[in-house]
Coordinates of C-alpha atoms in Angstrom, one line a residue:
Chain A
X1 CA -38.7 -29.2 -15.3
X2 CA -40.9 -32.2 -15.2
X3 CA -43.9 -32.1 -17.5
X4 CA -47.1 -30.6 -15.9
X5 CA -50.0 -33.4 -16.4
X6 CA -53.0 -32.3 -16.5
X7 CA -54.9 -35.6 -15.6
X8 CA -53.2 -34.6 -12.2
X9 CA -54.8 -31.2 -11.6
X10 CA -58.4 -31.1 -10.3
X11 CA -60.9 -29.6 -12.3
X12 CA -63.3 -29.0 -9.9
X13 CA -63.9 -25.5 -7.5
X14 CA -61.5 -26.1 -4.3
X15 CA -63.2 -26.8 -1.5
X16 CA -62.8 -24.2 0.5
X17 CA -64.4 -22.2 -1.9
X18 CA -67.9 -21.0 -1.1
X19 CA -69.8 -20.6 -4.3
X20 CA -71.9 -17.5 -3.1
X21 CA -69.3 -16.4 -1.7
X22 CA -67.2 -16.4 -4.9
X23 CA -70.0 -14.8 -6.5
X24 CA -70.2 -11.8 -4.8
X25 CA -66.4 -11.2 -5.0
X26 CA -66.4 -11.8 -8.3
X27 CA -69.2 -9.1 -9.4
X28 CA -66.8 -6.3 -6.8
X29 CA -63.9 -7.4 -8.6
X30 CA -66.1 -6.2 -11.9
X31 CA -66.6 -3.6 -10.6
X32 CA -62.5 -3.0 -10.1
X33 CA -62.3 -4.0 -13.3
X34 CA -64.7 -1.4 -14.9
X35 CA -62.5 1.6 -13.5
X36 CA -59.3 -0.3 -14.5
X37 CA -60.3 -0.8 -17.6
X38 CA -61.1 3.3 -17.5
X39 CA -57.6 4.0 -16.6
X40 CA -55.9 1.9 -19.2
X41 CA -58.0 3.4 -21.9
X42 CA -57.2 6.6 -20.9
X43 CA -53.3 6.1 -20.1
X44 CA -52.4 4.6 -23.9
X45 CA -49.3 3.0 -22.7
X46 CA -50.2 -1.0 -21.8
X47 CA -53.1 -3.2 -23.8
X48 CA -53.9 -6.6 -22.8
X49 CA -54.5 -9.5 -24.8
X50 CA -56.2 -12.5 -23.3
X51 CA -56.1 -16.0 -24.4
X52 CA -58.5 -18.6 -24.0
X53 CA -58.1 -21.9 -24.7
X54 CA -60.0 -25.1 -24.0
X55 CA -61.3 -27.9 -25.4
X56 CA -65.2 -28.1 -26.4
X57 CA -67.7 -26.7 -24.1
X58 CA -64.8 -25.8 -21.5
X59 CA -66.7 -22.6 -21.1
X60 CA -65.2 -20.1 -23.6
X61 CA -68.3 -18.1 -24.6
X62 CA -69.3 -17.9 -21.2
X63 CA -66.4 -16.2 -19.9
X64 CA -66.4 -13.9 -22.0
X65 CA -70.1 -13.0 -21.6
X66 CA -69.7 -13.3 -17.8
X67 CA -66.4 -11.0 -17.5
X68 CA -65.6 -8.7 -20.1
X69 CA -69.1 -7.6 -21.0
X70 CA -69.9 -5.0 -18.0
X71 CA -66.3 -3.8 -19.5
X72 CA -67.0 -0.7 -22.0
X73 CA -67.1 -2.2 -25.1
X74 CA -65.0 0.9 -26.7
X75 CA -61.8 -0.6 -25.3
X76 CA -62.6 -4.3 -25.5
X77 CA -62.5 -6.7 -28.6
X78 CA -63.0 -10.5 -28.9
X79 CA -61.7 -12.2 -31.9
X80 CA -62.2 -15.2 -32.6
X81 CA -60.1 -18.1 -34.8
X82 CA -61.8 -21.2 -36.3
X83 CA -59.7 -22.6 -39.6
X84 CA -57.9 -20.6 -41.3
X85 CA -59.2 -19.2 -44.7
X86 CA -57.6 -20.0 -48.1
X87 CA -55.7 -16.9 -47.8
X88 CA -54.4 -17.2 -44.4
X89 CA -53.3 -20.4 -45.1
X90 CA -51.8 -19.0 -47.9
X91 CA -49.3 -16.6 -44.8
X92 CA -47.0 -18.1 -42.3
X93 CA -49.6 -19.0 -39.0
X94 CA -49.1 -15.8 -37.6
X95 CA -50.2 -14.0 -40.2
X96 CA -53.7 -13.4 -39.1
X97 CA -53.0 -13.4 -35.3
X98 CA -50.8 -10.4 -35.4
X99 CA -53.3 -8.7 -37.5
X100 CA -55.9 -8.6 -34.0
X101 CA -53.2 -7.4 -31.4
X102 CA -54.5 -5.0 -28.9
X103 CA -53.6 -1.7 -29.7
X104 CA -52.3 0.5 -26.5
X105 CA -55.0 0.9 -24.2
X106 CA -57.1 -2.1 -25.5
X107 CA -58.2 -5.4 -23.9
X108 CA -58.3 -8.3 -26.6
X109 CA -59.9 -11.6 -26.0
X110 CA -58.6 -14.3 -28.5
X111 CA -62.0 -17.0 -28.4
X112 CA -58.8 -19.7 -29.5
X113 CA -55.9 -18.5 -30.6
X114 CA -51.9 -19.1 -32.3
X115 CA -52.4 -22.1 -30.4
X116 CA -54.5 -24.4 -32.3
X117 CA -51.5 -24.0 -35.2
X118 CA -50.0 -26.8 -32.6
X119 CA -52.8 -28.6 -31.0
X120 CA -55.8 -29.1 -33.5
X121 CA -53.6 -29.2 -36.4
X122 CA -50.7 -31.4 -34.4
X123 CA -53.4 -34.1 -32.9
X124 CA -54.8 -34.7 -36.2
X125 CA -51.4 -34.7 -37.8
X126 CA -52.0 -31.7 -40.7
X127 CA -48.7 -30.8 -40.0
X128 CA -45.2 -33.1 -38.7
X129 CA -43.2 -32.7 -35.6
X130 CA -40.7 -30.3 -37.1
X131 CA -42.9 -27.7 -37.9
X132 CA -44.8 -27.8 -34.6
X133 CA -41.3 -27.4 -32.9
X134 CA -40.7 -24.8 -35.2
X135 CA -44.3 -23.4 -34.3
X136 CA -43.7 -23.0 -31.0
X137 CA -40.6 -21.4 -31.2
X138 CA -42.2 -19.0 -33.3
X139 CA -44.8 -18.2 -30.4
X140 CA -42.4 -17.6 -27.9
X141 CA -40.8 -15.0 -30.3
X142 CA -44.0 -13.7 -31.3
X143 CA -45.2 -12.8 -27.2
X144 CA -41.9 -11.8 -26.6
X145 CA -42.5 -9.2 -29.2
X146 CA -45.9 -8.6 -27.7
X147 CA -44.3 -8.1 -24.4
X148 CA -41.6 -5.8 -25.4
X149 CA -43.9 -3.3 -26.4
X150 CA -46.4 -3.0 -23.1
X151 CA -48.4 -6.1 -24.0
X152 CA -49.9 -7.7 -21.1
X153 CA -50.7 -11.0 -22.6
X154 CA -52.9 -13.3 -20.2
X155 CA -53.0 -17.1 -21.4
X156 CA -56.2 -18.7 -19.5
X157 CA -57.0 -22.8 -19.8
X158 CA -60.0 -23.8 -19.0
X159 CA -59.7 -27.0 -17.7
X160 CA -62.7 -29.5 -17.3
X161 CA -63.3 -33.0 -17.3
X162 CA -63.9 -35.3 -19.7
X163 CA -67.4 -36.0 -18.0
X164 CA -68.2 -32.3 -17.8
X165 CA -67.7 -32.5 -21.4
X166 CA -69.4 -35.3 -22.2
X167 CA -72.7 -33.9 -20.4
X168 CA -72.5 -30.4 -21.6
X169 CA -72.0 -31.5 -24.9
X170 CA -75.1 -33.5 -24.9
X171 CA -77.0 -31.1 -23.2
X172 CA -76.5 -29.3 -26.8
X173 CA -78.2 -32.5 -28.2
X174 CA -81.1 -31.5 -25.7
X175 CA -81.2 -27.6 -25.5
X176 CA -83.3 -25.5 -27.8
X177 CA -81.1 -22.5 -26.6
X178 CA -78.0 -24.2 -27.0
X179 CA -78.5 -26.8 -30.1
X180 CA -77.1 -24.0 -32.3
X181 CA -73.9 -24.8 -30.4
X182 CA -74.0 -28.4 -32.0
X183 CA -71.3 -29.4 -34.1
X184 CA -71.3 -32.8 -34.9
X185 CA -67.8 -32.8 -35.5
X186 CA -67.6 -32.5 -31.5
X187 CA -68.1 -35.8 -30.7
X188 CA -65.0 -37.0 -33.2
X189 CA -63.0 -34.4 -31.6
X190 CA -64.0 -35.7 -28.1
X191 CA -62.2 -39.1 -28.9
X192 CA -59.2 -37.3 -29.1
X193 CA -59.5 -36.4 -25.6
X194 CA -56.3 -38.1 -24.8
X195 CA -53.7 -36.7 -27.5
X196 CA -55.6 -33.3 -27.0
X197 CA -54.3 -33.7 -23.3
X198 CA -50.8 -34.6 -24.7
X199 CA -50.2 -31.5 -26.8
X200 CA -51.6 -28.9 -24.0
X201 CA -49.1 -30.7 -21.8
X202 CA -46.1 -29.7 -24.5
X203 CA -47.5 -26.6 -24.8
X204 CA -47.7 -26.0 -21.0
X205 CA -44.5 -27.2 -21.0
X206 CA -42.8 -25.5 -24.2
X207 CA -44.4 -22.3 -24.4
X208 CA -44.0 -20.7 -21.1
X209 CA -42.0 -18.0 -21.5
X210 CA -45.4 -16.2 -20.9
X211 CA -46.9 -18.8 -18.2
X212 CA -50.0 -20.5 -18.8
X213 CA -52.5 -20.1 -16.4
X214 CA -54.9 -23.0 -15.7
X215 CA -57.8 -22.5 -14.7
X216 CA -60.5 -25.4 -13.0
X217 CA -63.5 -24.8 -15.1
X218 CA -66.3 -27.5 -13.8
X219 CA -67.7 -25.0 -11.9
X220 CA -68.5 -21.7 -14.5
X221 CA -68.3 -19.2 -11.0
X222 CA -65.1 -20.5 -10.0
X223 CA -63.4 -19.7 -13.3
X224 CA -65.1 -16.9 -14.0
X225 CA -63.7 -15.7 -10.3
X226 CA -60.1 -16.9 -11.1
X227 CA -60.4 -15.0 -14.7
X228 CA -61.7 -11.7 -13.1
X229 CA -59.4 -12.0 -10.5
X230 CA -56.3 -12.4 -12.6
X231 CA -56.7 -9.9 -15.0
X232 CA -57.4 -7.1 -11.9
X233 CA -54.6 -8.2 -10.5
X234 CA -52.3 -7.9 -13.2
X235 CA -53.9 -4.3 -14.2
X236 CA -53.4 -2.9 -11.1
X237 CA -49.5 -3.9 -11.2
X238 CA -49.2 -1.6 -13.9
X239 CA -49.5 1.6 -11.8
X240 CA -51.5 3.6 -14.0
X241 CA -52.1 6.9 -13.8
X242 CA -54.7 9.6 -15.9
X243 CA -52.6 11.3 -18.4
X244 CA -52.6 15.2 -16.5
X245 CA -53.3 18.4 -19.5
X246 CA -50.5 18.2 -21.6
X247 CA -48.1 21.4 -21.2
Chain B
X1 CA -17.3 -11.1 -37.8
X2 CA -15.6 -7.6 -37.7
X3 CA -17.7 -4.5 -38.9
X4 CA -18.5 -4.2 -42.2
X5 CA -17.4 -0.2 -43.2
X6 CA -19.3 1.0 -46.3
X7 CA -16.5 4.1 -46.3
X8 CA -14.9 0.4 -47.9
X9 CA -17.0 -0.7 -50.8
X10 CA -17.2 1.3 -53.7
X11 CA -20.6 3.0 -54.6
X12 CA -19.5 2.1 -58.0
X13 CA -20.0 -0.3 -61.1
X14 CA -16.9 -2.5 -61.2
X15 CA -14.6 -1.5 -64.3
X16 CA -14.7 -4.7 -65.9
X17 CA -18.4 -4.5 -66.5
X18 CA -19.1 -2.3 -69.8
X19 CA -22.5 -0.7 -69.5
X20 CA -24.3 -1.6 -72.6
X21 CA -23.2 -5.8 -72.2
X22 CA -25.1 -5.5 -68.9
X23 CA -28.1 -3.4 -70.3
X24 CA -27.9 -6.3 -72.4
X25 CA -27.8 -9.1 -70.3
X26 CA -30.4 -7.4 -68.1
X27 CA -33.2 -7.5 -70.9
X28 CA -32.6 -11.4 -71.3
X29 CA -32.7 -11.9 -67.4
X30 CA -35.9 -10.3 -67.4
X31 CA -37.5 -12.4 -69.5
X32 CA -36.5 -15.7 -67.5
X33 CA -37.5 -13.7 -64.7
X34 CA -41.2 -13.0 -66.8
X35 CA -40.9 -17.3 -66.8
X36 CA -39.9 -18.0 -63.6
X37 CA -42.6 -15.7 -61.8
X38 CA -45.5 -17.5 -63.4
X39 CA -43.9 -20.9 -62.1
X40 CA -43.8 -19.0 -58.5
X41 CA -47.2 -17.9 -59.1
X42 CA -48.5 -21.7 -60.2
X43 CA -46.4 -23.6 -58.2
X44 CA -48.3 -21.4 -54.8
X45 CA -45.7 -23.3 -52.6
X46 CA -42.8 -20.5 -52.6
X47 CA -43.4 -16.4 -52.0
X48 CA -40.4 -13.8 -52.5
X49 CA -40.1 -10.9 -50.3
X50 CA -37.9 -7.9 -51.5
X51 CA -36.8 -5.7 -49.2
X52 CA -35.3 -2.3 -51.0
X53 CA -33.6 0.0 -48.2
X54 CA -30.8 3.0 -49.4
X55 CA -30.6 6.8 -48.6
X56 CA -32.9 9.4 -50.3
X57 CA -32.0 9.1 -54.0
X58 CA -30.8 6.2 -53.8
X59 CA -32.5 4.5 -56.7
X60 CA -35.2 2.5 -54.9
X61 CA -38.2 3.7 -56.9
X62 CA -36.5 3.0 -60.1
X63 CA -34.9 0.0 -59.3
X64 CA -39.0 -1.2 -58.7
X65 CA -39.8 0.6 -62.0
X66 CA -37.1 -1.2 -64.1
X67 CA -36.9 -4.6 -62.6
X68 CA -40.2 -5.4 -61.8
X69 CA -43.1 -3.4 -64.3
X70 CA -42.3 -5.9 -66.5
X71 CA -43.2 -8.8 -64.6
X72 CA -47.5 -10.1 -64.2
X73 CA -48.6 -7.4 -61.8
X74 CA -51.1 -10.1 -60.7
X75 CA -47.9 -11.7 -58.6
X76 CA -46.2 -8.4 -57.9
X77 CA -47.2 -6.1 -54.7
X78 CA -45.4 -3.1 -53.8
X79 CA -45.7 -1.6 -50.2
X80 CA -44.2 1.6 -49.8
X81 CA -43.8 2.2 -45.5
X82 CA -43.3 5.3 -44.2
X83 CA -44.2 7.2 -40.8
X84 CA -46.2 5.3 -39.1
X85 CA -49.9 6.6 -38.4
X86 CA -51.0 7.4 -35.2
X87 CA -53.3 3.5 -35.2
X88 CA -49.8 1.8 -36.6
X89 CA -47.7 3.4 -33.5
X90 CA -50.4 2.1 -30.8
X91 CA -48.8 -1.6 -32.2
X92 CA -45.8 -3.4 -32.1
X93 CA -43.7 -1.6 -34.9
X94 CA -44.1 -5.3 -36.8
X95 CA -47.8 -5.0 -36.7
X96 CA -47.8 -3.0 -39.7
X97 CA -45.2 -4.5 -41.7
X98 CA -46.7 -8.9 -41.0
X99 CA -50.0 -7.6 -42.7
X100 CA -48.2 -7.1 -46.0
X101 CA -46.0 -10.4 -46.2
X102 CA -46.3 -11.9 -49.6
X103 CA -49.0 -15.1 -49.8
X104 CA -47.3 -18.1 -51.3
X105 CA -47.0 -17.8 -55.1
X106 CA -46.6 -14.1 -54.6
X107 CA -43.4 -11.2 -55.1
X108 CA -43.4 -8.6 -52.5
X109 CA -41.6 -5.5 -52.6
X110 CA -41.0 -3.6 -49.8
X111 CA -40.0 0.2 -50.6
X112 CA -38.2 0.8 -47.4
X113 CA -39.4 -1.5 -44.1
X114 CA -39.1 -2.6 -40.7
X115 CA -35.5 -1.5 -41.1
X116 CA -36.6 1.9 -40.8
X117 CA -37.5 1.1 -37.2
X118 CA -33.8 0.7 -36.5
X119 CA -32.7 3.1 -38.7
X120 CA -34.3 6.8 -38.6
X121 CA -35.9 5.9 -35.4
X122 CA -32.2 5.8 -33.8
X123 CA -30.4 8.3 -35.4
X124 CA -33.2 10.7 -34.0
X125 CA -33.0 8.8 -31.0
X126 CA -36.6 8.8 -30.8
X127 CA -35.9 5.4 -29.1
X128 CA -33.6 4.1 -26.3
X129 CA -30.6 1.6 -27.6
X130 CA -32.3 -0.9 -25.4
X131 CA -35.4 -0.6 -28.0
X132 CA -32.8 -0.9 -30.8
X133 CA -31.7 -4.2 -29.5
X134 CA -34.9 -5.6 -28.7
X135 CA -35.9 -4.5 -32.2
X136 CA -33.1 -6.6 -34.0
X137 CA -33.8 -9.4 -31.8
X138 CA -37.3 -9.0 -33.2
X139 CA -36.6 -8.9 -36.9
X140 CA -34.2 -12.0 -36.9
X141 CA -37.4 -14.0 -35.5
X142 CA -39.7 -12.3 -37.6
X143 CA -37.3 -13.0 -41.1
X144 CA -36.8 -17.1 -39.5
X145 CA -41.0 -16.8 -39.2
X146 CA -41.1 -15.8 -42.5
X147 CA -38.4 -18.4 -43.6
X148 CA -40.2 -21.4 -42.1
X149 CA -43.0 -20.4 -44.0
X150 CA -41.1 -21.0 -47.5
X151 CA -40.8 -17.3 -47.8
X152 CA -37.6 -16.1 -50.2
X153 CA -36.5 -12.7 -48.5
X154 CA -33.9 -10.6 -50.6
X155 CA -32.8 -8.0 -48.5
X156 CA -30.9 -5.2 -50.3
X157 CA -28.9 -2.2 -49.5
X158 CA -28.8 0.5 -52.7
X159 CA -25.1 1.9 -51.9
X160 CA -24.6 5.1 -53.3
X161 CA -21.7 8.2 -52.3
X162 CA -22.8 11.1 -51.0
X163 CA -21.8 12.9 -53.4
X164 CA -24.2 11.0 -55.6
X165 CA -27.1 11.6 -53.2
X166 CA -26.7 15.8 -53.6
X167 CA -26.9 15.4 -57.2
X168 CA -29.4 13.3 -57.6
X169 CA -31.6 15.8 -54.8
X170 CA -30.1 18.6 -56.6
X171 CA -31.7 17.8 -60.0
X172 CA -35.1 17.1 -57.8
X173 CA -35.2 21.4 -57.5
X174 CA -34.3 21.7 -61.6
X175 CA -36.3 18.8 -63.6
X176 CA -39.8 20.0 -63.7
X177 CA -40.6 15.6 -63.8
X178 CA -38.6 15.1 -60.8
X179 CA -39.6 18.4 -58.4
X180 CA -43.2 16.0 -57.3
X181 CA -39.6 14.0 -55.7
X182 CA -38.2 17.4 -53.5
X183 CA -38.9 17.4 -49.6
X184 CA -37.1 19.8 -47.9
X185 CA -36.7 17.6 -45.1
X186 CA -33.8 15.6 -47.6
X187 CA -31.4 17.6 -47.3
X188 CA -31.5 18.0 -43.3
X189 CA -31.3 14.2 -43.5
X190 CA -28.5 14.2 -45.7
X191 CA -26.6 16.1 -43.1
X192 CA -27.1 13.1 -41.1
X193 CA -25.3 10.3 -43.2
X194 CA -23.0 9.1 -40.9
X195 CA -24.8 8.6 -38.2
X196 CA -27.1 6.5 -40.8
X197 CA -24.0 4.6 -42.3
X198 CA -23.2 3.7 -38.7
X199 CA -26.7 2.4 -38.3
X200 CA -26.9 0.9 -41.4
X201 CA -23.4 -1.0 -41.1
X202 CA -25.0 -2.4 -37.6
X203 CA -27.8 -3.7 -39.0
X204 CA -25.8 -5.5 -41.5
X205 CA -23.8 -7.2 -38.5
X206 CA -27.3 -7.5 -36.3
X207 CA -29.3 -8.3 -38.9
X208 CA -27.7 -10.5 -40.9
X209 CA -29.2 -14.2 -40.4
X210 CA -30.7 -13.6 -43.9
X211 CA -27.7 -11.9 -45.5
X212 CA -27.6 -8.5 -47.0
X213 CA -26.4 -7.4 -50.6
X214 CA -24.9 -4.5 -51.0
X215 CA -25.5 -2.9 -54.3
X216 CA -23.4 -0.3 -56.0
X217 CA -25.8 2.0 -56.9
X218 CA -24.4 5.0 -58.4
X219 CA -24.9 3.2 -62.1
X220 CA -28.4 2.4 -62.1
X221 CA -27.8 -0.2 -65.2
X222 CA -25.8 -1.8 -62.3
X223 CA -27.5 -1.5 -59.7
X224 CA -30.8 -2.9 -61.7
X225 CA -28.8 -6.0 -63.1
X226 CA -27.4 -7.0 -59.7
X227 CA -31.3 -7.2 -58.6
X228 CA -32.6 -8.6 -61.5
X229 CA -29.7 -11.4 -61.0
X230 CA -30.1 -11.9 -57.7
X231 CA -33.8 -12.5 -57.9
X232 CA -33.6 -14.3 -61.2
X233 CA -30.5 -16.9 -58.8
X234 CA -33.2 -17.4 -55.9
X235 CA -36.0 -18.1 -58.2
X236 CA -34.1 -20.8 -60.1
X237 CA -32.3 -22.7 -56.7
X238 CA -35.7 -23.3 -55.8
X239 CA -36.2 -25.7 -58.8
X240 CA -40.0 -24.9 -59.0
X241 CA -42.5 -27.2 -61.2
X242 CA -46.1 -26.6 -62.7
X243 CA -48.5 -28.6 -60.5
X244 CA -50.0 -31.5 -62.7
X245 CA -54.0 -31.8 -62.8
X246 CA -55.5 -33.2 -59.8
X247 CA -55.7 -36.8 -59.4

């Protein structure tokens, strides 16, 4: 298989997308998702576990906000991962993933995820080539596990451009509702750009077992609609049913 | 690799070891072992992981008693597993077992684990042989995760006869300090042993990318020098040194 590049995939809405039009499919397929979500509660035999990953200001937060909060918060968690602790560094990189699995019946949102154990820490070379092939092995053993016991798992990039970026970081700068977003380290990271796009590419590439889904994220109604839209689709593959009285 | 049959290996101390040379010995590997844990523990690059599995009666809870009170219980955890609860069965039967991996610098013992899942679990056939498959698959990755991660896993079997095992439950209903031991669910077990030795001699030929030591455990004086030796061997090969001061 030849490598995926991302500089090759649009990151913009399709065209023949309307955006009100979007809209209003995307709050019915809330709606959907709100009964689904019922049903997979109730039934205690699938969870989900969806990741997001993007670089900064690829629309994270708002995804979540936008889909999974009409969801009832008793069967929905978001966790998310920023650098590890002194004691999970002190564990294999793992370690604190596995800890948030969804239990059956339970959607969980990883805000970043196993991920950044081969793209944050690989760009800036905290770790060598060996262990980030070792890594990644380890991740496709570690969904395979997931996915043997009734794990859905749902693995979302959120792909903008380096422009939408740029502007949405400085907006930040500009903001008083979104200056506490402001990192300064940002900007650094944001020279990266390049070597960032390398490693998603290897991970694309390496770590499909589970495939990635990627998502054009320019425009926040057309992701939010591809998001929505995925994860109602894969629920209603599963066929659920209310558990009847038991005997 | 043909089976390994533990009808083969003898339950007991070898003849040419006289018991009170080895009580002997014992006591002076214990201190180097005293030594050699406070390197582990300064050093924080290395962490043991001591898996204990055996029938009821076995010898596990003394074998943790003998070998390893003496050491710093600031580097020593024990983690006894048993039935899952009803949270720990909504997760991948790893779930539970990752969250108690030793941080580097630490010993972890494990009184009975993830075995289990591949042990009582199929001899009740409370799961498929596709499950027990997928199961072994798991633990190999999970024991190369922990590997990578400079984790030192000591996996061993407490061999005893089966005529051993009804004496040792026996005494459980007559010592007044060892009835708090009796469940009358032993002895229905006991009934099952070989369907466990079957299971048991599979893992050992599934399971075995970390290799197993069998331990003759009818003579605990044996049985606690073989550990003590074995962990006092792994801690040495790893030719550990005290960190200097910071530069």
């Amino acid at each position: 298989m030849s490598k995926k590049r991302l500089s090759g995939i649009s990151t913009e809405a399709p065209k023949k997308f309307d955006k009100e039009v979007i809209k209003a499919a995307t709050t019915e397929i809330l709606k959907e998702l709100d009964e689904l979500q019922n049903l997979l509660y109730a039934e205690h035999k699938w969870s989900v576990l969806v990741v997001l990953q993007g670089m900064d200001a690829s629309g994270k937060d708002g995804a979540i906000r936008n889909v999974f909060s009409p969801l009832n918060p008793l069967g929905v968690k978001v966790q998310p991962f920023k650098a590890p602790t002194a004691e999970e560094a002190s564990h294999d990189f793992l370690w604190r993933i596995h800890q948030h699995v969804p239990a059956k019946g339970m959607i969980q949102i990883f805000n970043r995820s196993h991920y950044e154990d081969v793209l944050i820490q690989r760009v800036h070379k905290w770790i060598d080539e060996k262990t980030v092939r070792q890594r990644m092995r380890s991740i496709n053993d570690f969904e395979r596990l997931l996915a043997d016991n009734n794990t859905v798992v749902l693995k979302f990039y959120l792909h903008i451009s380096k422009e939408a970026q740029l502007q949405r970081l400085t907006e930040r700068t500009e903001d008083p509702r979104k200056m506490w977003k402001y990192n300064d380290k940002d900007l650094a990271e944001a020279k990266l750009w390049k070597k960032y796009m390398e490693a998603y590419e290897d991970v694309f590439q390496e770590c499909n077992r589970i495939p990635w889904i990627i998502v054009p994220s320019d425009n926040n109604w057309f992701k939010e609609y591809i998001i929505a839209k995925t994860l109602r689709d894969a629920l209603k593959e599963l066929k659920m049913k209310y558990p009847a009285l038991p005997k």
